[in-house]
mmCIF file of C-alpha atoms in Angstrom:
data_model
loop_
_atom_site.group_PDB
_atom_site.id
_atom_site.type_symbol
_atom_site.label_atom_id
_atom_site.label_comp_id
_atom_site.label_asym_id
_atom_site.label_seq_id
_atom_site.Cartn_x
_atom_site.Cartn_y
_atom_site.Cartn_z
ATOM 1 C CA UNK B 1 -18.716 1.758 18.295
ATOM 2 C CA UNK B 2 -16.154 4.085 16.251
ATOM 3 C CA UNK B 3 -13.610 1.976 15.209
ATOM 4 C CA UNK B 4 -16.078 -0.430 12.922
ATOM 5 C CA UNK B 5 -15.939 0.758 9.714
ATOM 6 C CA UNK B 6 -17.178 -0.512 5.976
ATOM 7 C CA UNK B 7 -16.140 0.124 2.664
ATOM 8 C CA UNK B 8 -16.375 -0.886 -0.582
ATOM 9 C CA UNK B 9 -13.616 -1.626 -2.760
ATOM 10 C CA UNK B 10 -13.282 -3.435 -5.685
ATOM 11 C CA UNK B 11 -12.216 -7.408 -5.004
ATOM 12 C CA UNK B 12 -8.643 -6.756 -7.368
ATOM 13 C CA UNK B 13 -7.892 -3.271 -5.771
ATOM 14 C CA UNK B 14 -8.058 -4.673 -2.038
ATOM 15 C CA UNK B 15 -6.283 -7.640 -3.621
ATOM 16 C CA UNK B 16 -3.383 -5.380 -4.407
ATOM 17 C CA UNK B 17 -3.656 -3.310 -0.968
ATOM 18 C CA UNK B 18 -2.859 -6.349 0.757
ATOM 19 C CA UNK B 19 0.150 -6.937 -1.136
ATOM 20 C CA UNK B 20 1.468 -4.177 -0.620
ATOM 21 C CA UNK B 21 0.499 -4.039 2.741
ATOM 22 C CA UNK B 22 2.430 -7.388 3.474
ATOM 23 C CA UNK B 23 5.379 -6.071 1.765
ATOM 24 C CA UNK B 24 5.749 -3.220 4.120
ATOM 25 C CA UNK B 25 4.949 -4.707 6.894
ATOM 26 C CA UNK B 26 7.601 -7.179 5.840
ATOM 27 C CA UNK B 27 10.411 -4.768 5.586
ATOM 28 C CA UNK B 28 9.760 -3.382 8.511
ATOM 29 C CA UNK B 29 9.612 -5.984 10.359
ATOM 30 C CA UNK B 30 12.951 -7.152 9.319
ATOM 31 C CA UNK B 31 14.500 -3.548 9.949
ATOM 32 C CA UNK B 32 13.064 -4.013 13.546
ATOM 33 C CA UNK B 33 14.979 -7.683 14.241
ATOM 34 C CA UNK B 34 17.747 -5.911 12.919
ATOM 35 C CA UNK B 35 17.790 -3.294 14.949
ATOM 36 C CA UNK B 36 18.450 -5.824 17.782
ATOM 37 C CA UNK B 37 21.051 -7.475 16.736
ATOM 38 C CA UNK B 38 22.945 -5.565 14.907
ATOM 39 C CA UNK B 39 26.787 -5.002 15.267
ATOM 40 C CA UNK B 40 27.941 -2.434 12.768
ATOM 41 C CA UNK B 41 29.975 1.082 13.789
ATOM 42 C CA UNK B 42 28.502 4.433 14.386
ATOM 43 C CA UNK B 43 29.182 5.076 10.523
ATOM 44 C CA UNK B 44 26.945 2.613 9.234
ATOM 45 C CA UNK B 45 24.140 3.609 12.551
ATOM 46 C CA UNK B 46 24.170 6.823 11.631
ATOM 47 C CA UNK B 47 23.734 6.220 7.528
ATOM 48 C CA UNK B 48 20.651 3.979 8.757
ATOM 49 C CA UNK B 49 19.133 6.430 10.440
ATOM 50 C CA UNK B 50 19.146 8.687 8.379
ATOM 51 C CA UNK B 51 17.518 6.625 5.580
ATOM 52 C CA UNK B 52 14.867 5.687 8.615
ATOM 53 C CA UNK B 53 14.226 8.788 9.462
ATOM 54 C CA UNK B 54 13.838 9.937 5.459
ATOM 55 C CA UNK B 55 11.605 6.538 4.995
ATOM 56 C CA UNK B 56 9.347 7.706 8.461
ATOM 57 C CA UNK B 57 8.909 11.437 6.665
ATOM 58 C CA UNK B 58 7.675 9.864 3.371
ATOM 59 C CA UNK B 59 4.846 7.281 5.303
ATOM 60 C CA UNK B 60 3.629 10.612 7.354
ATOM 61 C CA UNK B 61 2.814 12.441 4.141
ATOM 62 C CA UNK B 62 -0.363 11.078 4.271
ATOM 63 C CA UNK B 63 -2.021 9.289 7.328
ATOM 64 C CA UNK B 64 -5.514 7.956 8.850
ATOM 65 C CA UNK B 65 -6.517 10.271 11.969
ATOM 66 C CA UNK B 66 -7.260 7.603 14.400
ATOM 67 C CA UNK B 67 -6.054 3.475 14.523
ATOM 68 C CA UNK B 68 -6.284 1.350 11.770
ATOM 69 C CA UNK B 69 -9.639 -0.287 13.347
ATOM 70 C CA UNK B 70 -11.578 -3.267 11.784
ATOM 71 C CA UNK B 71 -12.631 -2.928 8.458
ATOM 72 C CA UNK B 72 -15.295 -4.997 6.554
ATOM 73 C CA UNK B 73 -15.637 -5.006 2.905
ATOM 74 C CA UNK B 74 -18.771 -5.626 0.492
ATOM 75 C CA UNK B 75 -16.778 -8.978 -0.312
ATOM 76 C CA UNK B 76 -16.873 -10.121 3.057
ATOM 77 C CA UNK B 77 -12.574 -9.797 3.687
ATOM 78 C CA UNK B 78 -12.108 -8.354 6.726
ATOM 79 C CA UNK B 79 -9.019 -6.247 7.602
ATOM 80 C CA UNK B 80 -7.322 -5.679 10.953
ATOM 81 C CA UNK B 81 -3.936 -4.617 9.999
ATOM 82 C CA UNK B 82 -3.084 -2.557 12.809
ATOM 83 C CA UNK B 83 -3.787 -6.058 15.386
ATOM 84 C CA UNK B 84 -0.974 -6.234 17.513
ATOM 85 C CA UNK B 85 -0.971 -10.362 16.630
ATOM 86 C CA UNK B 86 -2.369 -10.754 13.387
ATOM 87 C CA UNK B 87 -1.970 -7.394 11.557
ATOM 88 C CA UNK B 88 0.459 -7.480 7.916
ATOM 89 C CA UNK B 89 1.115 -3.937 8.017
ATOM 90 C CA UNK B 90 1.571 -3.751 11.885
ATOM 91 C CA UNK B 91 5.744 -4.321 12.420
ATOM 92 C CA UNK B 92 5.343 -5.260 16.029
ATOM 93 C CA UNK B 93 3.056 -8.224 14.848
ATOM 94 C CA UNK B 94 4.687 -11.645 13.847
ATOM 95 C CA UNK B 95 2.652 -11.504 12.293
ATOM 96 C CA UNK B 96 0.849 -14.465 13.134
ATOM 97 C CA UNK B 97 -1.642 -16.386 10.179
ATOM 98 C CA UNK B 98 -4.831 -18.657 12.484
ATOM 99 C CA UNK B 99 -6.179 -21.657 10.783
ATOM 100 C CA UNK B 100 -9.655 -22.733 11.067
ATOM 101 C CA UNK B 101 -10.397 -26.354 11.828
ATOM 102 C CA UNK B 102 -13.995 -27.793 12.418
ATOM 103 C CA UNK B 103 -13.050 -27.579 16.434
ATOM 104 C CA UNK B 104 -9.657 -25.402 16.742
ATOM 105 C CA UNK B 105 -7.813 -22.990 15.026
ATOM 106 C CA UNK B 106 -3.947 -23.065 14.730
ATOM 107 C CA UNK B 107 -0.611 -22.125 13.675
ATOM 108 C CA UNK B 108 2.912 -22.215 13.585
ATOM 109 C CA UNK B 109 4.772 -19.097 13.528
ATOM 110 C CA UNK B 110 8.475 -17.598 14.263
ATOM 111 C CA UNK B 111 9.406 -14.897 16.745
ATOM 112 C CA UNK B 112 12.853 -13.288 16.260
ATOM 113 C CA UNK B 113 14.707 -11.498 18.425
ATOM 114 C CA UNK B 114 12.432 -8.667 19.157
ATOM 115 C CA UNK B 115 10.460 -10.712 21.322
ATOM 116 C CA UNK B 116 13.160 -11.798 23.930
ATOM 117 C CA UNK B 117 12.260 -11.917 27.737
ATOM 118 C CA UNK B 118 14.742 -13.550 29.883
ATOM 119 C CA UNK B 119 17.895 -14.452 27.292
ATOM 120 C CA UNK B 120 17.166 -16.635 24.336
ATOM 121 C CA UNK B 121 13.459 -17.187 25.399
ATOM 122 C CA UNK B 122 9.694 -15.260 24.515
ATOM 123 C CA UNK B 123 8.901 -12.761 26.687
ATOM 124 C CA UNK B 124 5.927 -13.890 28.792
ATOM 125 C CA UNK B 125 3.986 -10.909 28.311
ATOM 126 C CA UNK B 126 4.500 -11.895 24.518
ATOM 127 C CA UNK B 127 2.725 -15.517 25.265
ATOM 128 C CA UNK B 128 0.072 -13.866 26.513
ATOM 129 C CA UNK B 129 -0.612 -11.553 23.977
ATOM 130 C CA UNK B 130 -0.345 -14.330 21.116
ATOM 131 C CA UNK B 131 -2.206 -16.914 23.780
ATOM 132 C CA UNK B 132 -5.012 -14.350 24.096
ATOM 133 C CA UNK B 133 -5.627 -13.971 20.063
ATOM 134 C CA UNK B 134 -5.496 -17.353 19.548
ATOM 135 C CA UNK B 135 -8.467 -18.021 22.250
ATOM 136 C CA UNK B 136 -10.338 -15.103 20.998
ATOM 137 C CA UNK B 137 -10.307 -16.263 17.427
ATOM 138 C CA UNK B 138 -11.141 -19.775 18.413
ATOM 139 C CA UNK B 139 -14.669 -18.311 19.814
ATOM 140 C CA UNK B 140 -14.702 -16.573 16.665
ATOM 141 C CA UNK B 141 -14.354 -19.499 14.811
ATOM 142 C CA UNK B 142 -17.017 -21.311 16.886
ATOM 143 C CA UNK B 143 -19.377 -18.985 15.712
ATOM 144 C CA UNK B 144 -19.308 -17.198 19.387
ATOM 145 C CA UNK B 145 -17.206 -14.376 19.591
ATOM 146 C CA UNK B 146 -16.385 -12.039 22.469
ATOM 147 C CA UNK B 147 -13.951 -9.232 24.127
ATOM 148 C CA UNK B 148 -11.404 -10.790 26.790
ATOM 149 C CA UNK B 149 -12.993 -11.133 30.206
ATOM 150 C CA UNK B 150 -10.720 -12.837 31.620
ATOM 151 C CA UNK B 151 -7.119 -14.530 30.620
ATOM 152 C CA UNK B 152 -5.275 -17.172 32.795
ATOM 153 C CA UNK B 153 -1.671 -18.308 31.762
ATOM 154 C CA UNK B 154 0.313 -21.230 33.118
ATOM 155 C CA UNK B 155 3.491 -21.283 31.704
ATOM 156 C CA UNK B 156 4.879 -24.557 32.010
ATOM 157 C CA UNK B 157 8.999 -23.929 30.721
ATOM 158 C CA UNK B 158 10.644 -21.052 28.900
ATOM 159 C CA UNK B 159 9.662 -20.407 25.342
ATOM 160 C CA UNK B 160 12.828 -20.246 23.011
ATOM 161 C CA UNK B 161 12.882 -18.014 20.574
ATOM 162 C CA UNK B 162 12.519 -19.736 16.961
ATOM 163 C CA UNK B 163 9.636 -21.518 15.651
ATOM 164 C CA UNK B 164 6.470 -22.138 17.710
ATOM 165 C CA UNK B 165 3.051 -23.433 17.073
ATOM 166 C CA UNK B 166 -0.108 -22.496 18.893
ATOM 167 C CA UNK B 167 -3.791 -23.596 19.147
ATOM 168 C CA UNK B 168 -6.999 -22.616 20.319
ATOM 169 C CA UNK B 169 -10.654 -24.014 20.960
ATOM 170 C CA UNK B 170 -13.884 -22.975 22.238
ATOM 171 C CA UNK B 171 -14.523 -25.499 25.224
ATOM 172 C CA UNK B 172 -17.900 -24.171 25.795
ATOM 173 C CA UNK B 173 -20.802 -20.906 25.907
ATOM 174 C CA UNK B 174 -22.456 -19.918 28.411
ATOM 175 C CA UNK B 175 -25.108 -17.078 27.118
ATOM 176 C CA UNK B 176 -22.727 -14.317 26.435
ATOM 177 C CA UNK B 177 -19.807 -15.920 27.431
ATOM 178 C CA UNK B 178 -17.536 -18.009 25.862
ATOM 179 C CA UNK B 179 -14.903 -19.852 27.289
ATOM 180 C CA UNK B 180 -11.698 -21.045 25.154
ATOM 181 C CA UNK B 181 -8.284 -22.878 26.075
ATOM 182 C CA UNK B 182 -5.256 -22.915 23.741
ATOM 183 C CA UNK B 183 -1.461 -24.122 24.184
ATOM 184 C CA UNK B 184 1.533 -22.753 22.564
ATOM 185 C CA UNK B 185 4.506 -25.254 21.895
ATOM 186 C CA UNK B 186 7.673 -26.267 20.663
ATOM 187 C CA UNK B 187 8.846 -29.424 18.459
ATOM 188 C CA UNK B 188 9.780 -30.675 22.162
ATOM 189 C CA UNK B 189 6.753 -29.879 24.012
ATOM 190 C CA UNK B 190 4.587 -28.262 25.792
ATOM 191 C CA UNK B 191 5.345 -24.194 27.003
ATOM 192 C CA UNK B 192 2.888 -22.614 28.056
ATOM 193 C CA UNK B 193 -1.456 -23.039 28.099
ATOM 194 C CA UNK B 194 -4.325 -20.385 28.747
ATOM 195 C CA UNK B 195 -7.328 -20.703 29.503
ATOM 196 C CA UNK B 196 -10.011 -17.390 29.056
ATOM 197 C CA UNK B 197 -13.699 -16.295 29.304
ATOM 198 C CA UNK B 198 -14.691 -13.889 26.485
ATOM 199 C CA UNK B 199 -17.963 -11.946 26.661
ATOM 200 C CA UNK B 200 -19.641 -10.604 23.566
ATOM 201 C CA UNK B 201 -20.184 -6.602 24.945
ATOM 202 C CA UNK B 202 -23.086 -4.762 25.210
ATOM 203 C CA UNK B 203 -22.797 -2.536 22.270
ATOM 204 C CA UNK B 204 -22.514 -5.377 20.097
ATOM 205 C CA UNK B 205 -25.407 -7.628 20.688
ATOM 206 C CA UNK B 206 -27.832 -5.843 18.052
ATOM 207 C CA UNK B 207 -25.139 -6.148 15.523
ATOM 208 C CA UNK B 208 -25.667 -8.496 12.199
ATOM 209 C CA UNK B 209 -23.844 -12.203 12.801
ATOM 210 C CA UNK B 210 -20.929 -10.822 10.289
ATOM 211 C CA UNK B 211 -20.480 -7.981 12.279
ATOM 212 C CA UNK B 212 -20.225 -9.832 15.564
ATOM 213 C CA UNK B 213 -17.382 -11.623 14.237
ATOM 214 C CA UNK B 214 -15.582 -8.921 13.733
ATOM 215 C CA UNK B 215 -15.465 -8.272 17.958
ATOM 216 C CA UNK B 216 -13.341 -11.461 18.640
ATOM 217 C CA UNK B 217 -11.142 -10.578 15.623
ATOM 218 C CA UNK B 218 -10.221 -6.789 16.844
#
């Protein structure tokens, strides 16, 4: 499947392509949150777009064709930067950084302003995006990845805006399913909790075991 794709760099240039990848991503991300909330006159709007629109000309100079896709290296790091959850140089991402345990994976994140629903809460379709990542990568980290079959969210109260933590596990397999649950919560409690079948497709059955982990993590 297209998309896939291997290369080989050298362990202290990918290193450094990371960095700089974060960095971006960074700044960009901030520029978005600000974009919300700022306050200032038409002056100050207008002088920021123009150094937006100047910053936007200099990143199209030079540009992949397609998506970022999932990329393995020969070291075995794996990049998804353009993930919607996860990815360091994708500005609508958190981005969010998963945690392996033996039997979960976790982590505790912040969403701004750019991801308000109702006032001063998470939008829900914004739970459910994060919710479905972190089930996905638990299968991952069971060793039994998959594509989302199916993705059922209870949300118990609103999500406020702020700091948040999230977990996932695999609760069990059943040949090429796998079937996850994960919560998402506040220092106070409980928000919201998903439960989700993920099946490991077709295409993707011949692949090597590396390879197959890649699936859950696109």
């Amino acid at each position: 499947m297209s998309g896939y794709i291997t290369e080989e760099i050298p362990a202290e240039e990918l290193t450094r392509q990371i960095e700089r990848a974060r960095e971006i991503g960074d700044s960009v991300r901030s520029l978005v949150a600000a974009t919300v909330v700022t306050d200032v006159d038409d002056d100050d709007l207008a002088e920021a777009r123009r150094h937006i629109d100047a910053a936007t000309e200099i990143l199209e100079r030079r540009r992949i064709d397609a998506s970022f896709g999932l990329r393995f290296n020969s070291d075995g790091r794996l990049r998804n930067w353009g993930n919607a959850v996860e990815g360091i140089r994708n500005p609508i991402a958190p981005p969010v950084e998963f945690h392996a345990e033996p039997d979960h994976v976790w982590s505790e994140l912040h969403l701004g302003p750019q991801y308000e629903g109702p006032p001063g809460l998470v939008h829900g379709g914004v739970i459910a995006l994060i919710l479905d990542q972190v089930l996905g990568n638990a299968a991952v980290n069971a060793g039994a990845p998959g594509m989302t079959g199916t993705l059922t969210i209870r949300y118990r109260k609103g999500t406020p805006l702020g700091s948040l933590r999230v977990e996932g596990r695999l609760d069990r397999t059943e040949g090429h399913k796998s079937f996850a649950s994960g919560t998402i919560s506040t220092a106070d409690g409980l928000c919201a909790e998903a439960e989700g079948i993920f099946i490991m497709p077709r295409w993707a059955r011949g692949l090597d075991a590396s390879r197959q982990m890649g699936v859950g993590d696109a």
